[in-house]
Short mmCIF file of the C-alpha atoms (twelve columns), coordinates in Angstrom:
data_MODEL
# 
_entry.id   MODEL 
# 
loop_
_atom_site.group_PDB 
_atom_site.id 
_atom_site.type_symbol 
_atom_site.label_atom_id 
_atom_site.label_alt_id 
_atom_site.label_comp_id 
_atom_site.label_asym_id 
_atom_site.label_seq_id 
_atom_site.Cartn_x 
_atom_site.Cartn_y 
_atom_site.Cartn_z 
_atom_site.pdbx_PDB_model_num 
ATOM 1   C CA . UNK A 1   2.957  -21.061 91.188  1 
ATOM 2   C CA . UNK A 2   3.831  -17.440 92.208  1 
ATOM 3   C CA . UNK A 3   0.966  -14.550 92.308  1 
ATOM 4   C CA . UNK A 4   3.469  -12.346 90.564  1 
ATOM 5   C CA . UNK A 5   6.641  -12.177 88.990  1 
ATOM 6   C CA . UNK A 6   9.108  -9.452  89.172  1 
ATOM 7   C CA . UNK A 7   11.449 -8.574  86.014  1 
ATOM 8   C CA . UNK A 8   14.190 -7.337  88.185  1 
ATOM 9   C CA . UNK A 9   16.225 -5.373  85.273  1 
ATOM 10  C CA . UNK A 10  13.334 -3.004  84.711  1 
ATOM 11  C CA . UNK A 11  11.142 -3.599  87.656  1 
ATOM 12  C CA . UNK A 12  7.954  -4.572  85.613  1 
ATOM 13  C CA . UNK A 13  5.557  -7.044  87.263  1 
ATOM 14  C CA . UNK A 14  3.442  -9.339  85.382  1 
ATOM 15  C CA . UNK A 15  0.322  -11.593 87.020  1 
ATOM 16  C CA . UNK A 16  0.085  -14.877 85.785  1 
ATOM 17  C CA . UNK A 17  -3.415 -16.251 85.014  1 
ATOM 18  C CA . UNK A 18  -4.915 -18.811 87.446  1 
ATOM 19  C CA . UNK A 19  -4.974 -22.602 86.623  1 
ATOM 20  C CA . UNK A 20  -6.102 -25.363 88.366  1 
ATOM 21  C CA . UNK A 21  -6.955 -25.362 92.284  1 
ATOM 22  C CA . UNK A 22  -3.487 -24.534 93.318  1 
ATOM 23  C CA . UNK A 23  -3.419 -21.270 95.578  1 
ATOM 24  C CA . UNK A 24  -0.354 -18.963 93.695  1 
ATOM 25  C CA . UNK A 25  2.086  -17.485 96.542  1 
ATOM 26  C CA . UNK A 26  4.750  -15.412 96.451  1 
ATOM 27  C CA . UNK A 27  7.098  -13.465 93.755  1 
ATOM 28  C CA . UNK A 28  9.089  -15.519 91.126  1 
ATOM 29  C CA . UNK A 29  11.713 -12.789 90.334  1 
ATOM 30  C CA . UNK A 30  13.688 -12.812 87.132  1 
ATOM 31  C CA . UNK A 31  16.774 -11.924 87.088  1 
ATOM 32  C CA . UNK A 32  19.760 -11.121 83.932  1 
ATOM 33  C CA . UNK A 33  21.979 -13.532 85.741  1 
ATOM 34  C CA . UNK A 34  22.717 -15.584 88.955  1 
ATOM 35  C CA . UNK A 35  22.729 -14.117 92.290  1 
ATOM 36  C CA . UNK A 36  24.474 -15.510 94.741  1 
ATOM 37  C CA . UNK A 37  25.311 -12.460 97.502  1 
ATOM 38  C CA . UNK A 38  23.407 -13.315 100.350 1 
ATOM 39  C CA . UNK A 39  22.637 -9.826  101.506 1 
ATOM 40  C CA . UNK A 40  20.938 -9.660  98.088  1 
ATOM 41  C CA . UNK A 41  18.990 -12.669 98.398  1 
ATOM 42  C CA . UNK A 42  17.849 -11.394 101.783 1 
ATOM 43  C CA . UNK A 43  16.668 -8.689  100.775 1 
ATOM 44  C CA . UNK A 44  14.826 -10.459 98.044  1 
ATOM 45  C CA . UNK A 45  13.226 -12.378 100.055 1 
ATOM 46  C CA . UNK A 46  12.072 -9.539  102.503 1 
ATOM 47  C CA . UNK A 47  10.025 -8.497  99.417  1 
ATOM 48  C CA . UNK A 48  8.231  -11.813 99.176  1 
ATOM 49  C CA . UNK A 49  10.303 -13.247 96.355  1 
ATOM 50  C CA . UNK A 50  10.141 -16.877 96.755  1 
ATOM 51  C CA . UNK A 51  12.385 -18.005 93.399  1 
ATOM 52  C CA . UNK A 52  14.768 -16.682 90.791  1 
ATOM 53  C CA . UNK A 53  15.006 -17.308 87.661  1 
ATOM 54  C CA . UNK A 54  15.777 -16.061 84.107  1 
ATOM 55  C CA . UNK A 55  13.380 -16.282 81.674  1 
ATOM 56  C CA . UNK A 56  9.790  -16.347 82.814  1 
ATOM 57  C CA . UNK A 57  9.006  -12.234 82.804  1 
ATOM 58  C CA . UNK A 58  10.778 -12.211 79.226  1 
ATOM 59  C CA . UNK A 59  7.848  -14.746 78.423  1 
ATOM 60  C CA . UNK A 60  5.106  -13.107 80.355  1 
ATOM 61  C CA . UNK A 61  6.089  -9.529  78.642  1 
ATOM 62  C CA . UNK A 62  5.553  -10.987 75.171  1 
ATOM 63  C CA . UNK A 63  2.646  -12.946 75.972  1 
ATOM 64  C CA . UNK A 64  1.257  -9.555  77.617  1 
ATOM 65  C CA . UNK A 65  1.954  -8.034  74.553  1 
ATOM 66  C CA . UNK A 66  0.239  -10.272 72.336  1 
ATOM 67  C CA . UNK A 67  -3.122 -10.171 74.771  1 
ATOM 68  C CA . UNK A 68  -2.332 -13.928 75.377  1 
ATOM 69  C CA . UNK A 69  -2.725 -15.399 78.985  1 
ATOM 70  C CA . UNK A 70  0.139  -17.566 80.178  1 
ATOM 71  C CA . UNK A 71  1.037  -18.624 83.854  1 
ATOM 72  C CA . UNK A 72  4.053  -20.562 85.296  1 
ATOM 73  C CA . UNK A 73  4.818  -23.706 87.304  1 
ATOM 74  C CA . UNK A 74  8.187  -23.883 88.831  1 
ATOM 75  C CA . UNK A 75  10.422 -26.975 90.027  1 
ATOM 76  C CA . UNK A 76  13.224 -25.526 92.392  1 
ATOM 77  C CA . UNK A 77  16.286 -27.828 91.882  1 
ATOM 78  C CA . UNK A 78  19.010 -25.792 93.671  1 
ATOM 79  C CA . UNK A 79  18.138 -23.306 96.814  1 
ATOM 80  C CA . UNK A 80  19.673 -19.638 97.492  1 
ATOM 81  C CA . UNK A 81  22.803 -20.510 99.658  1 
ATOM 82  C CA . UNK A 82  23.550 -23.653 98.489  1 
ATOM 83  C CA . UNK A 83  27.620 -23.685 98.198  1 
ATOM 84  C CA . UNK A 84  27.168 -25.605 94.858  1 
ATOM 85  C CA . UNK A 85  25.568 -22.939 93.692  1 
ATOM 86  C CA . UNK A 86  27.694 -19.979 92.300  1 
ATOM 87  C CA . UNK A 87  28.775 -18.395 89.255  1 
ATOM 88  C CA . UNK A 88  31.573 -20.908 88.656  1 
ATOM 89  C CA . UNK A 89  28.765 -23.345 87.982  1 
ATOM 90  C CA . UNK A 90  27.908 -21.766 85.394  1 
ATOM 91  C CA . UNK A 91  31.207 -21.777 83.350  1 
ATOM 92  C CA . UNK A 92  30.434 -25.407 83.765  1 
ATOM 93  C CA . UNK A 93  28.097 -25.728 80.786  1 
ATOM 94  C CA . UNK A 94  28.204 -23.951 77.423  1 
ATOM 95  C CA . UNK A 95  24.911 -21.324 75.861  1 
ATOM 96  C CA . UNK A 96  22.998 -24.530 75.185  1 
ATOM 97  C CA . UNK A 97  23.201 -26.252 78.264  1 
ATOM 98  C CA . UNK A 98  25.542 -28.815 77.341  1 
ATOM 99  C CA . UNK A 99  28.280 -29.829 79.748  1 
ATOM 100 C CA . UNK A 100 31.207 -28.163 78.915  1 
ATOM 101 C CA . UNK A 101 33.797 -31.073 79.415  1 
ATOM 102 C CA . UNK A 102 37.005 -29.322 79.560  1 
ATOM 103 C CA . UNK A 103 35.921 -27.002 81.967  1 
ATOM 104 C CA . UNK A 104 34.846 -29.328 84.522  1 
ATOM 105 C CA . UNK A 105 37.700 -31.575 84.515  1 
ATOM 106 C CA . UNK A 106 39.857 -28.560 85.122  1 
ATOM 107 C CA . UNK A 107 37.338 -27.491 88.053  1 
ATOM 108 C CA . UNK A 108 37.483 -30.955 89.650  1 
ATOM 109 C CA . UNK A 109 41.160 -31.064 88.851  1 
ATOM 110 C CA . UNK A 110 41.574 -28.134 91.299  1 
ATOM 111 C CA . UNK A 111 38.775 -28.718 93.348  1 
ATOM 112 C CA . UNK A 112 37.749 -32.428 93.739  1 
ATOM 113 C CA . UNK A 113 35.312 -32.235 96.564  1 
ATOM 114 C CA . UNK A 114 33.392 -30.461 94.342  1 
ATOM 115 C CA . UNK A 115 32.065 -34.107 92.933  1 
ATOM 116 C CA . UNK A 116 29.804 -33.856 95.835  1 
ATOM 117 C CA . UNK A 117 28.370 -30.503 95.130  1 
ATOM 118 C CA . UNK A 118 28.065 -30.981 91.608  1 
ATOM 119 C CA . UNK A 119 26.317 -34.382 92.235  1 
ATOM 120 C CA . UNK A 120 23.709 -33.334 94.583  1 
ATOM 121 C CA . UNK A 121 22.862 -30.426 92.144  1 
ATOM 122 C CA . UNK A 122 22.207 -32.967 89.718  1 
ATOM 123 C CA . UNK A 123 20.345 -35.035 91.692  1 
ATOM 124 C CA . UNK A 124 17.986 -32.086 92.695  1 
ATOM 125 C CA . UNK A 125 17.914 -31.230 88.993  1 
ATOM 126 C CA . UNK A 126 16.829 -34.205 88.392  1 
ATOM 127 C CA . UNK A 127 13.974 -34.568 91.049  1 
ATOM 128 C CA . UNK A 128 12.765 -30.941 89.926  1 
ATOM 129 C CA . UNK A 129 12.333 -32.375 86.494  1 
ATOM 130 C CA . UNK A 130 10.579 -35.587 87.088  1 
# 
């Protein structure tokens, strides 16, 4: 549960309302798509941003908007620096999330050890989700 999150294309910063007994800490940023320089993430995190994703201060700016309060929970199911995470993984599934088949066998096909990778990110997918 972050105290704020950061819309990192326009720099707007949205506060989530309070729920629960759970003390809120740090910045989620949101971001147009994945970042994966690590002098970027650095500096990120020098500003207190404790998560990335993309969606949540698209929702926050339209609940704003509408003078609805709304608040986030996040699961983290991959970590900044993680060599399974780049933006090859993402050519890896199509716009609705689905796997997209031919793409991965021609990734493993070139890459095999990337089983491994891709397995543990699925894994921590999967414990982020439970």
């Amino acid at each position: 549960m972050p105290e704020r999150v950061l819309d990192l294309a326009t720099g707007a910063e949205h506060r989530p309302a309070r729920l629960g007994g759970a003390a809120p800490r740090g910045t989620l940023a949101t971001a147009d798509g994945l970042i994966v320089d690590p002098d970027a993430i650095a500096r990120l995190a020098e500003r207190g941003v404790v998560a990335i994703d993309m969606e949540t201060a698209a929702i926050a700016a339209v609940c704003e908007r509408r003078g609805r309060p709304w608040s986030v929970f996040r699961a983290i199911s991959d970590r900044a620096g993680d060599p399974s995470v780049d933006a090859s993984v993402l050519a890896l599934v199509g716009p609705d999330g689905r796997a997209n088949l031919p793409a991965l066998a021609r990734t493993l096909g070139r890459r095999p050890w990337r089983v491994l990778l891709l397995a543990r990110l699925a894994r921590d997918l999967r414990r982020a989700t439970n």
